[in-house]
Structures are given as structure tokens and as C-alpha cells.
Amino acid sequence: MANHKSSVKRIRQEKTRQLHNKYYAKTMRNAVRKLRAMTNKDEAVALYPKVQKMLDKLAKTNIIHKNKAANLKSSLCKHINKLG
């Protein structure tokens, strides 16, 4: 257990932030999964900007790495372009 008041507070804050980050990372993963599962090009094109915005926000707040966001956006674009 921590010996200082500040370290006890830090542990509390980290726990809260961890839950917050886990929620948004999971939401992002589900959105990416949903977009990859789509077979209709029009629906996928409509959903892509929302997913792209989500990825950019998470990269900006360091929940995911900026290169990971870029790779995901690129692969999702490829998937959408393959749809007929």
C-alpha cells in the first residue's frame, strides 16, 4: 500500500482513468468491427466518418497510438473500396 497521500490519490485517479480509457477503446474496437462486417458500400461509407473521427480523438488523447489510428483508417478505407 502507498505511504503518501499523493500516491493514494494517484492510485485513485489511475483507476478512474483506466476505466474511462477502457470504455472508449472497447467502443472504438466495436465500431471498427461493425464497419468491417458491413457488406453494403453505402452504409459503410456513411459510417466511416464517425469511426474516423473516433479514431482521431482517441489518438489525440493518447488512448491509442497515432500510427495505430492511421493504420486502422487505411485498412478500413481499403475494405470500403473493395465493397461492390
Short mmCIF file of N, CA and C in Angstrom, two decimals:
data_model
loop_
_atom_site.label_atom_id
_atom_site.label_comp_id
_atom_site.label_asym_id
_atom_site.label_seq_id
_atom_site.Cartn_x
_atom_site.Cartn_y
_atom_site.Cartn_z
N MET A 1 0.85 -1.19 0.00
CA MET A 1 0.00 0.00 0.00
C MET A 1 0.89 1.24 0.00
N ALA A 2 0.36 2.31 -0.58
CA ALA A 2 1.12 3.55 -0.71
C ALA A 2 1.30 4.22 0.64
N ASN A 3 2.41 4.94 0.81
CA ASN A 3 2.73 5.60 2.06
C ASN A 3 2.37 7.08 2.09
N HIS A 4 2.16 7.67 0.94
CA HIS A 4 1.90 9.11 0.87
C HIS A 4 0.48 9.38 0.40
N LYS A 5 -0.05 10.50 0.88
CA LYS A 5 -1.39 10.90 0.47
C LYS A 5 -1.45 11.06 -1.05
N SER A 6 -0.42 11.67 -1.60
CA SER A 6 -0.42 11.94 -3.04
C SER A 6 -0.42 10.65 -3.85
N SER A 7 0.29 9.63 -3.37
CA SER A 7 0.32 8.37 -4.12
C SER A 7 -1.00 7.61 -3.99
N VAL A 8 -1.69 7.77 -2.86
CA VAL A 8 -3.02 7.17 -2.71
C VAL A 8 -3.98 7.83 -3.69
N LYS A 9 -3.91 9.15 -3.79
CA LYS A 9 -4.75 9.89 -4.74
C LYS A 9 -4.42 9.48 -6.17
N ARG A 10 -3.13 9.34 -6.46
CA ARG A 10 -2.71 8.95 -7.80
C ARG A 10 -3.29 7.60 -8.17
N ILE A 11 -3.30 6.66 -7.23
CA ILE A 11 -3.87 5.33 -7.48
C ILE A 11 -5.36 5.45 -7.80
N ARG A 12 -6.07 6.30 -7.04
CA ARG A 12 -7.50 6.52 -7.30
C ARG A 12 -7.72 7.09 -8.69
N GLN A 13 -6.93 8.08 -9.06
CA GLN A 13 -7.07 8.73 -10.36
C GLN A 13 -6.78 7.75 -11.50
N GLU A 14 -5.74 6.93 -11.33
CA GLU A 14 -5.37 5.98 -12.37
C GLU A 14 -6.47 4.96 -12.59
N LYS A 15 -7.11 4.54 -11.51
CA LYS A 15 -8.20 3.57 -11.63
C LYS A 15 -9.37 4.17 -12.42
N THR A 16 -9.69 5.43 -12.13
CA THR A 16 -10.77 6.11 -12.84
C THR A 16 -10.42 6.28 -14.31
N ARG A 17 -9.20 6.73 -14.58
CA ARG A 17 -8.77 6.93 -15.97
C ARG A 17 -8.72 5.62 -16.74
N GLN A 18 -8.30 4.54 -16.05
CA GLN A 18 -8.21 3.24 -16.69
C GLN A 18 -9.59 2.79 -17.16
N LEU A 19 -10.61 2.97 -16.31
CA LEU A 19 -11.97 2.60 -16.68
C LEU A 19 -12.45 3.44 -17.86
N HIS A 20 -12.17 4.74 -17.82
CA HIS A 20 -12.55 5.66 -18.88
C HIS A 20 -11.91 5.25 -20.20
N ASN A 21 -10.60 5.00 -20.18
CA ASN A 21 -9.87 4.63 -21.39
C ASN A 21 -10.33 3.28 -21.93
N LYS A 22 -10.58 2.34 -21.02
CA LYS A 22 -11.01 1.01 -21.44
C LYS A 22 -12.36 1.09 -22.15
N TYR A 23 -13.27 1.92 -21.64
CA TYR A 23 -14.58 2.08 -22.25
C TYR A 23 -14.46 2.61 -23.68
N TYR A 24 -13.68 3.66 -23.86
CA TYR A 24 -13.57 4.27 -25.19
C TYR A 24 -12.80 3.38 -26.16
N ALA A 25 -11.80 2.67 -25.68
CA ALA A 25 -11.05 1.75 -26.54
C ALA A 25 -11.95 0.60 -27.00
N LYS A 26 -12.77 0.09 -26.11
CA LYS A 26 -13.68 -1.00 -26.45
C LYS A 26 -14.75 -0.52 -27.43
N THR A 27 -15.26 0.68 -27.21
CA THR A 27 -16.24 1.26 -28.12
C THR A 27 -15.66 1.41 -29.52
N MET A 28 -14.42 1.85 -29.58
CA MET A 28 -13.73 2.01 -30.86
C MET A 28 -13.57 0.66 -31.55
N ARG A 29 -13.14 -0.35 -30.81
CA ARG A 29 -12.96 -1.68 -31.39
C ARG A 29 -14.27 -2.23 -31.94
N ASN A 30 -15.37 -2.01 -31.20
CA ASN A 30 -16.67 -2.48 -31.66
C ASN A 30 -17.10 -1.76 -32.94
N ALA A 31 -16.81 -0.46 -33.01
CA ALA A 31 -17.18 0.31 -34.20
C ALA A 31 -16.39 -0.17 -35.41
N VAL A 32 -15.10 -0.44 -35.22
CA VAL A 32 -14.26 -0.93 -36.31
C VAL A 32 -14.76 -2.31 -36.75
N ARG A 33 -15.09 -3.16 -35.79
CA ARG A 33 -15.59 -4.50 -36.09
C ARG A 33 -16.91 -4.42 -36.88
N LYS A 34 -17.77 -3.50 -36.47
CA LYS A 34 -19.06 -3.32 -37.14
C LYS A 34 -18.85 -2.87 -38.59
N LEU A 35 -17.92 -1.94 -38.80
CA LEU A 35 -17.65 -1.44 -40.15
C LEU A 35 -17.04 -2.53 -41.03
N ARG A 36 -16.16 -3.34 -40.46
CA ARG A 36 -15.54 -4.42 -41.24
C ARG A 36 -16.55 -5.50 -41.61
N ALA A 37 -17.59 -5.66 -40.79
CA ALA A 37 -18.59 -6.69 -41.05
C ALA A 37 -19.60 -6.26 -42.11
N MET A 38 -19.62 -4.99 -42.46
CA MET A 38 -20.61 -4.49 -43.43
C MET A 38 -20.30 -4.99 -44.83
N THR A 39 -21.39 -5.28 -45.55
CA THR A 39 -21.25 -5.71 -46.94
C THR A 39 -21.86 -4.69 -47.90
N ASN A 40 -22.64 -3.77 -47.37
CA ASN A 40 -23.26 -2.73 -48.20
C ASN A 40 -22.34 -1.50 -48.22
N LYS A 41 -21.95 -1.09 -49.43
CA LYS A 41 -20.99 0.00 -49.55
C LYS A 41 -21.57 1.33 -49.06
N ASP A 42 -22.84 1.60 -49.34
CA ASP A 42 -23.45 2.87 -48.95
C ASP A 42 -23.48 3.03 -47.43
N GLU A 43 -23.84 1.96 -46.73
CA GLU A 43 -23.86 2.01 -45.26
C GLU A 43 -22.45 2.21 -44.70
N ALA A 44 -21.50 1.52 -45.29
CA ALA A 44 -20.11 1.61 -44.83
C ALA A 44 -19.56 3.02 -45.04
N VAL A 45 -19.87 3.61 -46.19
CA VAL A 45 -19.41 4.97 -46.48
C VAL A 45 -20.04 5.96 -45.51
N ALA A 46 -21.29 5.72 -45.11
CA ALA A 46 -21.98 6.60 -44.17
C ALA A 46 -21.39 6.49 -42.76
N LEU A 47 -20.97 5.28 -42.38
CA LEU A 47 -20.45 5.07 -41.03
C LEU A 47 -18.98 5.47 -40.90
N TYR A 48 -18.24 5.42 -42.00
CA TYR A 48 -16.79 5.65 -41.94
C TYR A 48 -16.38 6.98 -41.30
N PRO A 49 -17.02 8.12 -41.62
CA PRO A 49 -16.58 9.38 -40.98
C PRO A 49 -16.70 9.37 -39.46
N LYS A 50 -17.73 8.70 -38.94
CA LYS A 50 -17.89 8.62 -37.48
C LYS A 50 -16.76 7.81 -36.85
N VAL A 51 -16.42 6.70 -37.49
CA VAL A 51 -15.34 5.86 -36.98
C VAL A 51 -14.01 6.60 -37.09
N GLN A 52 -13.82 7.30 -38.20
CA GLN A 52 -12.59 8.07 -38.41
C GLN A 52 -12.43 9.14 -37.34
N LYS A 53 -13.52 9.84 -37.04
CA LYS A 53 -13.49 10.88 -36.01
C LYS A 53 -13.14 10.27 -34.65
N MET A 54 -13.74 9.11 -34.35
CA MET A 54 -13.48 8.43 -33.08
C MET A 54 -12.00 8.05 -32.97
N LEU A 55 -11.44 7.51 -34.05
CA LEU A 55 -10.03 7.11 -34.04
C LEU A 55 -9.12 8.32 -33.83
N ASP A 56 -9.43 9.42 -34.51
CA ASP A 56 -8.61 10.63 -34.37
C ASP A 56 -8.66 11.18 -32.95
N LYS A 57 -9.84 11.18 -32.35
CA LYS A 57 -9.97 11.68 -30.97
C LYS A 57 -9.17 10.81 -30.00
N LEU A 58 -9.26 9.48 -30.17
CA LEU A 58 -8.55 8.58 -29.27
C LEU A 58 -7.03 8.70 -29.45
N ALA A 59 -6.60 8.94 -30.66
CA ALA A 59 -5.16 9.13 -30.91
C ALA A 59 -4.70 10.44 -30.30
N LYS A 60 -5.54 11.47 -30.39
CA LYS A 60 -5.16 12.79 -29.85
C LYS A 60 -5.01 12.74 -28.33
N THR A 61 -5.85 11.94 -27.66
CA THR A 61 -5.80 11.85 -26.20
C THR A 61 -4.91 10.70 -25.72
N ASN A 62 -4.14 10.11 -26.63
CA ASN A 62 -3.18 9.04 -26.31
C ASN A 62 -3.80 7.77 -25.74
N ILE A 63 -5.05 7.50 -26.09
CA ILE A 63 -5.66 6.23 -25.68
C ILE A 63 -5.17 5.14 -26.63
N ILE A 64 -5.03 5.50 -27.92
CA ILE A 64 -4.36 4.61 -28.87
C ILE A 64 -3.25 5.42 -29.54
N HIS A 65 -2.27 4.74 -30.10
CA HIS A 65 -1.16 5.42 -30.76
C HIS A 65 -1.61 6.00 -32.09
N LYS A 66 -1.02 7.11 -32.47
CA LYS A 66 -1.44 7.79 -33.71
C LYS A 66 -1.20 6.92 -34.93
N ASN A 67 -0.14 6.10 -34.91
CA ASN A 67 0.12 5.21 -36.05
C ASN A 67 -0.93 4.10 -36.13
N LYS A 68 -1.39 3.63 -34.98
CA LYS A 68 -2.44 2.61 -34.96
C LYS A 68 -3.71 3.17 -35.57
N ALA A 69 -4.03 4.42 -35.21
CA ALA A 69 -5.22 5.06 -35.77
C ALA A 69 -5.08 5.19 -37.28
N ALA A 70 -3.91 5.59 -37.74
CA ALA A 70 -3.68 5.74 -39.17
C ALA A 70 -3.80 4.40 -39.88
N ASN A 71 -3.23 3.35 -39.29
CA ASN A 71 -3.30 2.02 -39.90
C ASN A 71 -4.73 1.51 -39.98
N LEU A 72 -5.50 1.74 -38.91
CA LEU A 72 -6.90 1.31 -38.92
C LEU A 72 -7.70 2.05 -39.98
N LYS A 73 -7.50 3.37 -40.06
CA LYS A 73 -8.24 4.17 -41.05
C LYS A 73 -7.88 3.70 -42.46
N SER A 74 -6.62 3.43 -42.69
CA SER A 74 -6.17 2.97 -44.00
C SER A 74 -6.80 1.63 -44.36
N SER A 75 -6.78 0.69 -43.42
CA SER A 75 -7.33 -0.64 -43.71
C SER A 75 -8.84 -0.58 -43.89
N LEU A 76 -9.52 0.31 -43.16
CA LEU A 76 -10.96 0.45 -43.33
C LEU A 76 -11.29 1.05 -44.69
N CYS A 77 -10.47 1.99 -45.15
CA CYS A 77 -10.65 2.57 -46.49
C CYS A 77 -10.51 1.49 -47.55
N LYS A 78 -9.50 0.65 -47.40
CA LYS A 78 -9.30 -0.44 -48.35
C LYS A 78 -10.51 -1.35 -48.37
N HIS A 79 -11.04 -1.67 -47.17
CA HIS A 79 -12.21 -2.54 -47.08
C HIS A 79 -13.42 -1.92 -47.79
N ILE A 80 -13.63 -0.62 -47.57
CA ILE A 80 -14.77 0.06 -48.18
C ILE A 80 -14.62 0.09 -49.71
N ASN A 81 -13.40 0.31 -50.19
CA ASN A 81 -13.17 0.36 -51.63
C ASN A 81 -13.37 -1.00 -52.30
N LYS A 82 -13.16 -2.09 -51.56
CA LYS A 82 -13.36 -3.42 -52.12
C LYS A 82 -14.84 -3.76 -52.27
N LEU A 83 -15.69 -3.14 -51.43
CA LEU A 83 -17.11 -3.45 -51.48
C LEU A 83 -17.70 -3.06 -52.83
N GLY A 84 -18.67 -3.85 -53.28
CA GLY A 84 -19.23 -3.61 -54.60
C GLY A 84 -20.59 -3.01 -54.59
#
